[in-house]
Amino acid sequence: MDPKVKTGIGVAQKGMKAAKVGKKALDMKKKLPGEKKKAARKAAEKAAKKAAKVALKIEKKQNRKARNKKAVKNSKGIGRVALAIWNRYF
């Protein structure tokens, strides 16, 4: 076989392999942004749920503190130790 023909066949085979690898990489690249967007959207939804839950928890705690302070003020016969325990746990 002529060396030039042999070299040409080798180059063609390498080119075909490179084209296959390039096509696979291009396909992966096309898929990647969509997957990233999907993952980002899921993470944002999860963070929003968590933030809403934390905000609700804080709001409940503030309301409970205000309600309990009123209850403590209305009850006159509570001792100092009992008041400290009440403030700490309620």
Short mmCIF file of N, CA, C and O in Angstrom, two decimals:
data_model
loop_
_atom_site.label_atom_id
_atom_site.label_comp_id
_atom_site.label_asym_id
_atom_site.label_seq_id
_atom_site.Cartn_x
_atom_site.Cartn_y
_atom_site.Cartn_z
N MET A 1 0.84 -1.17 0.00
CA MET A 1 0.00 0.00 0.00
C MET A 1 0.89 1.23 0.00
O MET A 1 1.92 1.26 0.67
N ASP A 2 0.45 2.19 -0.76
CA ASP A 2 1.20 3.45 -0.88
C ASP A 2 1.21 4.17 0.47
O ASP A 2 0.18 4.28 1.14
N PRO A 3 2.36 4.69 0.95
CA PRO A 3 2.42 5.37 2.25
C PRO A 3 1.48 6.58 2.34
O PRO A 3 0.91 6.85 3.40
N LYS A 4 1.30 7.28 1.21
CA LYS A 4 0.40 8.44 1.23
C LYS A 4 -1.05 8.01 1.46
O LYS A 4 -1.80 8.63 2.20
N VAL A 5 -1.43 6.91 0.82
CA VAL A 5 -2.80 6.39 1.00
C VAL A 5 -3.00 5.92 2.43
O VAL A 5 -4.03 6.18 3.06
N LYS A 6 -1.99 5.22 2.93
CA LYS A 6 -2.05 4.73 4.31
C LYS A 6 -2.17 5.90 5.29
O LYS A 6 -2.99 5.87 6.22
N THR A 7 -1.41 6.94 5.09
CA THR A 7 -1.47 8.14 5.94
C THR A 7 -2.84 8.81 5.82
O THR A 7 -3.42 9.24 6.81
N GLY A 8 -3.35 8.88 4.60
CA GLY A 8 -4.67 9.49 4.37
C GLY A 8 -5.77 8.74 5.09
O GLY A 8 -6.67 9.35 5.69
N ILE A 9 -5.70 7.41 5.05
CA ILE A 9 -6.71 6.59 5.74
C ILE A 9 -6.61 6.81 7.25
O ILE A 9 -7.62 6.95 7.95
N GLY A 10 -5.39 6.85 7.77
CA GLY A 10 -5.19 7.09 9.21
C GLY A 10 -5.74 8.44 9.64
O GLY A 10 -6.41 8.57 10.68
N VAL A 11 -5.49 9.46 8.83
CA VAL A 11 -5.99 10.81 9.14
C VAL A 11 -7.51 10.82 9.11
O VAL A 11 -8.17 11.43 9.97
N ALA A 12 -8.09 10.13 8.13
CA ALA A 12 -9.55 10.08 8.02
C ALA A 12 -10.16 9.39 9.24
O ALA A 12 -11.18 9.84 9.78
N GLN A 13 -9.54 8.28 9.67
CA GLN A 13 -10.04 7.58 10.85
C GLN A 13 -9.95 8.46 12.10
O GLN A 13 -10.87 8.51 12.90
N LYS A 14 -8.83 9.14 12.25
CA LYS A 14 -8.67 10.05 13.39
C LYS A 14 -9.69 11.18 13.34
O LYS A 14 -10.26 11.58 14.36
N GLY A 15 -9.95 11.67 12.14
CA GLY A 15 -10.94 12.73 11.98
C GLY A 15 -12.33 12.26 12.35
O GLY A 15 -13.10 12.99 12.99
N MET A 16 -12.66 11.01 11.97
CA MET A 16 -13.97 10.45 12.31
C MET A 16 -14.12 10.28 13.81
O MET A 16 -15.16 10.58 14.40
N LYS A 17 -13.03 9.81 14.46
CA LYS A 17 -13.06 9.67 15.92
C LYS A 17 -13.24 11.03 16.59
O LYS A 17 -14.03 11.19 17.53
N ALA A 18 -12.52 12.02 16.08
CA ALA A 18 -12.63 13.37 16.63
C ALA A 18 -14.04 13.92 16.44
O ALA A 18 -14.59 14.58 17.33
N ALA A 19 -14.63 13.64 15.29
CA ALA A 19 -15.99 14.11 15.02
C ALA A 19 -16.98 13.47 15.97
O ALA A 19 -17.90 14.13 16.48
N LYS A 20 -16.82 12.17 16.26
CA LYS A 20 -17.71 11.47 17.19
C LYS A 20 -17.59 12.07 18.59
O LYS A 20 -18.58 12.33 19.26
N VAL A 21 -16.35 12.28 19.01
CA VAL A 21 -16.12 12.86 20.35
C VAL A 21 -16.70 14.27 20.41
O VAL A 21 -17.34 14.66 21.39
N GLY A 22 -16.50 15.04 19.35
CA GLY A 22 -17.05 16.40 19.30
C GLY A 22 -18.56 16.41 19.35
O GLY A 22 -19.17 17.23 20.02
N LYS A 23 -19.18 15.46 18.64
CA LYS A 23 -20.66 15.37 18.63
C LYS A 23 -21.17 15.03 20.03
O LYS A 23 -22.14 15.62 20.51
N LYS A 24 -20.50 14.08 20.70
CA LYS A 24 -20.90 13.72 22.06
C LYS A 24 -20.76 14.92 22.99
O LYS A 24 -21.63 15.19 23.81
N ALA A 25 -19.66 15.64 22.86
CA ALA A 25 -19.44 16.81 23.72
C ALA A 25 -20.49 17.87 23.45
O ALA A 25 -21.00 18.50 24.38
N LEU A 26 -20.85 18.07 22.21
CA LEU A 26 -21.86 19.05 21.85
C LEU A 26 -23.22 18.65 22.41
O LEU A 26 -23.96 19.49 22.95
N ASP A 27 -23.56 17.37 22.32
CA ASP A 27 -24.81 16.88 22.89
C ASP A 27 -24.85 17.10 24.40
O ASP A 27 -25.86 17.53 24.97
N MET A 28 -23.73 16.79 25.06
CA MET A 28 -23.66 17.00 26.50
C MET A 28 -23.79 18.47 26.85
O MET A 28 -24.45 18.84 27.82
N LYS A 29 -23.17 19.32 26.05
CA LYS A 29 -23.22 20.76 26.29
C LYS A 29 -24.65 21.28 26.14
O LYS A 29 -25.09 22.14 26.89
N LYS A 30 -25.38 20.74 25.17
CA LYS A 30 -26.77 21.17 24.97
C LYS A 30 -27.63 20.78 26.15
O LYS A 30 -28.54 21.51 26.54
N LYS A 31 -27.36 19.61 26.74
CA LYS A 31 -28.15 19.14 27.87
C LYS A 31 -27.80 19.87 29.16
O LYS A 31 -28.65 20.08 30.01
N LEU A 32 -26.57 20.24 29.30
CA LEU A 32 -26.07 20.77 30.56
C LEU A 32 -26.80 22.01 31.07
O LEU A 32 -27.22 22.04 32.22
N PRO A 33 -27.00 23.06 30.27
CA PRO A 33 -27.67 24.24 30.80
C PRO A 33 -29.07 23.96 31.32
O PRO A 33 -29.47 24.49 32.35
N GLY A 34 -29.81 23.10 30.63
CA GLY A 34 -31.15 22.75 31.09
C GLY A 34 -31.11 22.07 32.45
O GLY A 34 -31.93 22.35 33.33
N GLU A 35 -30.17 21.16 32.61
CA GLU A 35 -30.03 20.46 33.88
C GLU A 35 -29.63 21.43 34.99
O GLU A 35 -30.12 21.36 36.11
N LYS A 36 -28.74 22.36 34.65
CA LYS A 36 -28.34 23.35 35.64
C LYS A 36 -29.52 24.23 36.04
O LYS A 36 -29.71 24.56 37.20
N LYS A 37 -30.32 24.64 35.03
CA LYS A 37 -31.49 25.47 35.32
C LYS A 37 -32.46 24.72 36.22
O LYS A 37 -33.01 25.28 37.16
N LYS A 38 -32.67 23.45 35.92
CA LYS A 38 -33.60 22.63 36.71
C LYS A 38 -33.11 22.51 38.15
O LYS A 38 -33.88 22.68 39.10
N ALA A 39 -31.82 22.25 38.31
CA ALA A 39 -31.24 22.12 39.65
C ALA A 39 -31.32 23.45 40.40
O ALA A 39 -31.63 23.49 41.59
N ALA A 40 -31.05 24.54 39.69
CA ALA A 40 -31.12 25.86 40.32
C ALA A 40 -32.55 26.19 40.75
O ALA A 40 -32.76 26.75 41.83
N ARG A 41 -33.51 25.83 39.90
CA ARG A 41 -34.91 26.10 40.24
C ARG A 41 -35.32 25.30 41.46
O ARG A 41 -35.98 25.82 42.37
N LYS A 42 -34.91 24.02 41.52
CA LYS A 42 -35.23 23.19 42.67
C LYS A 42 -34.61 23.77 43.95
O LYS A 42 -35.24 23.82 44.99
N ALA A 43 -33.35 24.19 43.84
CA ALA A 43 -32.67 24.76 45.00
C ALA A 43 -33.36 26.05 45.46
O ALA A 43 -33.51 26.28 46.66
N ALA A 44 -33.80 26.87 44.50
CA ALA A 44 -34.49 28.12 44.85
C ALA A 44 -35.83 27.83 45.53
O ALA A 44 -36.18 28.49 46.52
N GLU A 45 -36.56 26.85 45.01
CA GLU A 45 -37.84 26.48 45.63
C GLU A 45 -37.63 25.97 47.05
O GLU A 45 -38.36 26.34 47.97
N LYS A 46 -36.60 25.15 47.22
CA LYS A 46 -36.30 24.60 48.54
C LYS A 46 -35.91 25.72 49.51
O LYS A 46 -36.36 25.75 50.66
N ALA A 47 -35.10 26.65 49.04
CA ALA A 47 -34.68 27.78 49.89
C ALA A 47 -35.86 28.66 50.25
O ALA A 47 -35.97 29.15 51.38
N ALA A 48 -36.77 28.87 49.29
CA ALA A 48 -37.95 29.70 49.55
C ALA A 48 -38.85 29.05 50.60
O ALA A 48 -39.35 29.72 51.51
N LYS A 49 -39.04 27.73 50.48
CA LYS A 49 -39.85 27.02 51.48
C LYS A 49 -39.23 27.12 52.86
O LYS A 49 -39.91 27.37 53.86
N LYS A 50 -37.90 26.94 52.91
CA LYS A 50 -37.21 27.00 54.19
C LYS A 50 -37.30 28.40 54.80
O LYS A 50 -37.54 28.56 56.00
N ALA A 51 -37.13 29.43 53.97
CA ALA A 51 -37.21 30.80 54.45
C ALA A 51 -38.61 31.12 54.97
O ALA A 51 -38.77 31.78 56.00
N ALA A 52 -39.64 30.64 54.26
CA ALA A 52 -41.02 30.86 54.70
C ALA A 52 -41.27 30.18 56.04
O ALA A 52 -41.91 30.74 56.93
N LYS A 53 -40.74 28.97 56.18
CA LYS A 53 -40.91 28.22 57.42
C LYS A 53 -40.23 28.94 58.59
O LYS A 53 -40.79 29.06 59.68
N VAL A 54 -39.02 29.43 58.35
CA VAL A 54 -38.28 30.14 59.39
C VAL A 54 -38.99 31.43 59.77
O VAL A 54 -39.10 31.77 60.96
N ALA A 55 -39.49 32.16 58.76
CA ALA A 55 -40.21 33.41 59.03
C ALA A 55 -41.46 33.15 59.87
O ALA A 55 -41.76 33.89 60.81
N LEU A 56 -42.19 32.10 59.54
CA LEU A 56 -43.40 31.74 60.29
C LEU A 56 -43.05 31.38 61.73
O LEU A 56 -43.73 31.79 62.67
N LYS A 57 -41.94 30.65 61.89
CA LYS A 57 -41.49 30.26 63.23
C LYS A 57 -41.14 31.49 64.07
O LYS A 57 -41.50 31.58 65.24
N ILE A 58 -40.43 32.45 63.46
CA ILE A 58 -40.06 33.68 64.16
C ILE A 58 -41.30 34.48 64.54
O ILE A 58 -41.41 34.99 65.66
N GLU A 59 -42.24 34.56 63.61
CA GLU A 59 -43.47 35.31 63.88
C GLU A 59 -44.25 34.67 65.03
O GLU A 59 -44.73 35.37 65.93
N LYS A 60 -44.35 33.35 65.03
CA LYS A 60 -45.06 32.66 66.11
C LYS A 60 -44.37 32.91 67.45
O LYS A 60 -45.02 33.13 68.47
N LYS A 61 -43.03 32.89 67.42
CA LYS A 61 -42.28 33.09 68.66
C LYS A 61 -42.51 34.50 69.21
O LYS A 61 -42.71 34.69 70.41
N GLN A 62 -42.52 35.51 68.33
CA GLN A 62 -42.76 36.88 68.76
C GLN A 62 -44.16 37.04 69.35
O GLN A 62 -44.35 37.67 70.39
N ASN A 63 -45.14 36.46 68.66
CA ASN A 63 -46.52 36.52 69.16
C ASN A 63 -46.65 35.84 70.51
O ASN A 63 -47.33 36.33 71.42
N ARG A 64 -45.99 34.69 70.64
CA ARG A 64 -46.05 33.94 71.89
C ARG A 64 -45.40 34.73 73.02
O ARG A 64 -45.93 34.79 74.14
N LYS A 65 -44.27 35.39 72.73
CA LYS A 65 -43.60 36.19 73.76
C LYS A 65 -44.50 37.34 74.23
O LYS A 65 -44.61 37.61 75.43
N ALA A 66 -45.13 38.03 73.27
CA ALA A 66 -46.01 39.14 73.62
C ALA A 66 -47.19 38.65 74.45
O ALA A 66 -47.56 39.27 75.47
N ARG A 67 -47.79 37.55 74.04
CA ARG A 67 -48.93 36.99 74.76
C ARG A 67 -48.52 36.55 76.17
O ARG A 67 -49.25 36.81 77.15
N ASN A 68 -47.37 35.95 76.29
CA ASN A 68 -46.90 35.49 77.60
C ASN A 68 -46.54 36.65 78.52
O ASN A 68 -46.75 36.58 79.73
N LYS A 69 -46.00 37.74 77.95
CA LYS A 69 -45.70 38.92 78.78
C LYS A 69 -46.97 39.50 79.37
O LYS A 69 -47.01 39.89 80.53
N LYS A 70 -48.02 39.55 78.55
CA LYS A 70 -49.30 40.05 79.04
C LYS A 70 -49.82 39.16 80.16
O LYS A 70 -50.34 39.64 81.18
N ALA A 71 -49.68 37.84 79.99
CA ALA A 71 -50.14 36.89 81.01
C ALA A 71 -49.37 37.08 82.30
O ALA A 71 -49.94 37.03 83.39
N VAL A 72 -48.06 37.32 82.21
CA VAL A 72 -47.23 37.52 83.41
C VAL A 72 -47.63 38.82 84.11
O VAL A 72 -47.74 38.86 85.34
N LYS A 73 -47.89 39.88 83.34
CA LYS A 73 -48.29 41.16 83.94
C LYS A 73 -49.63 41.04 84.64
O LYS A 73 -49.86 41.65 85.68
N ASN A 74 -50.52 40.24 84.05
CA ASN A 74 -51.85 40.10 84.63
C ASN A 74 -51.85 39.24 85.89
O ASN A 74 -52.72 39.40 86.75
N SER A 75 -50.90 38.36 86.03
CA SER A 75 -50.84 37.51 87.23
C SER A 75 -49.91 38.20 88.23
O SER A 75 -48.71 38.28 88.04
N LYS A 76 -50.47 38.69 89.30
CA LYS A 76 -49.70 39.49 90.27
C LYS A 76 -48.91 38.62 91.25
O LYS A 76 -47.84 39.00 91.68
N GLY A 77 -49.44 37.46 91.62
CA GLY A 77 -48.83 36.69 92.70
C GLY A 77 -47.75 35.71 92.24
O GLY A 77 -47.63 34.64 92.82
N ILE A 78 -46.96 36.04 91.25
CA ILE A 78 -45.91 35.14 90.78
C ILE A 78 -44.58 35.54 91.40
O ILE A 78 -44.25 36.72 91.49
N GLY A 79 -43.81 34.57 91.82
CA GLY A 79 -42.53 34.85 92.47
C GLY A 79 -41.43 35.17 91.45
O GLY A 79 -41.59 34.96 90.26
N ARG A 80 -40.32 35.68 91.97
CA ARG A 80 -39.20 36.07 91.11
C ARG A 80 -38.60 34.88 90.39
O ARG A 80 -38.29 34.94 89.19
N VAL A 81 -38.42 33.77 91.06
CA VAL A 81 -37.86 32.56 90.45
C VAL A 81 -38.83 32.01 89.40
O VAL A 81 -38.43 31.66 88.29
N ALA A 82 -40.10 31.96 89.77
CA ALA A 82 -41.10 31.47 88.83
C ALA A 82 -41.16 32.36 87.59
O ALA A 82 -41.32 31.89 86.46
N LEU A 83 -41.02 33.67 87.80
CA LEU A 83 -41.03 34.62 86.68
C LEU A 83 -39.82 34.39 85.76
O LEU A 83 -39.96 34.42 84.53
N ALA A 84 -38.65 34.14 86.35
CA ALA A 84 -37.45 33.88 85.55
C ALA A 84 -37.62 32.60 84.72
O ALA A 84 -37.27 32.56 83.54
N ILE A 85 -38.17 31.58 85.35
CA ILE A 85 -38.42 30.32 84.62
C ILE A 85 -39.42 30.55 83.51
O ILE A 85 -39.26 30.07 82.39
N TRP A 86 -40.48 31.29 83.80
CA TRP A 86 -41.52 31.58 82.80
C TRP A 86 -40.92 32.31 81.60
O TRP A 86 -41.17 31.96 80.46
N ASN A 87 -40.11 33.34 81.87
CA ASN A 87 -39.49 34.12 80.78
C ASN A 87 -38.54 33.28 79.94
O ASN A 87 -38.42 33.48 78.75
N ARG A 88 -37.88 32.35 80.59
CA ARG A 88 -36.91 31.54 79.86
C ARG A 88 -37.57 30.51 78.95
O ARG A 88 -37.13 30.29 77.83
N TYR A 89 -38.60 29.87 79.42
CA TYR A 89 -39.17 28.75 78.69
C TYR A 89 -40.47 29.05 77.94
O TYR A 89 -40.92 28.26 77.13
N PHE A 90 -41.07 30.21 78.18
CA PHE A 90 -42.36 30.52 77.52
C PHE A 90 -42.32 31.79 76.73
O PHE A 90 -41.75 32.74 76.99
#
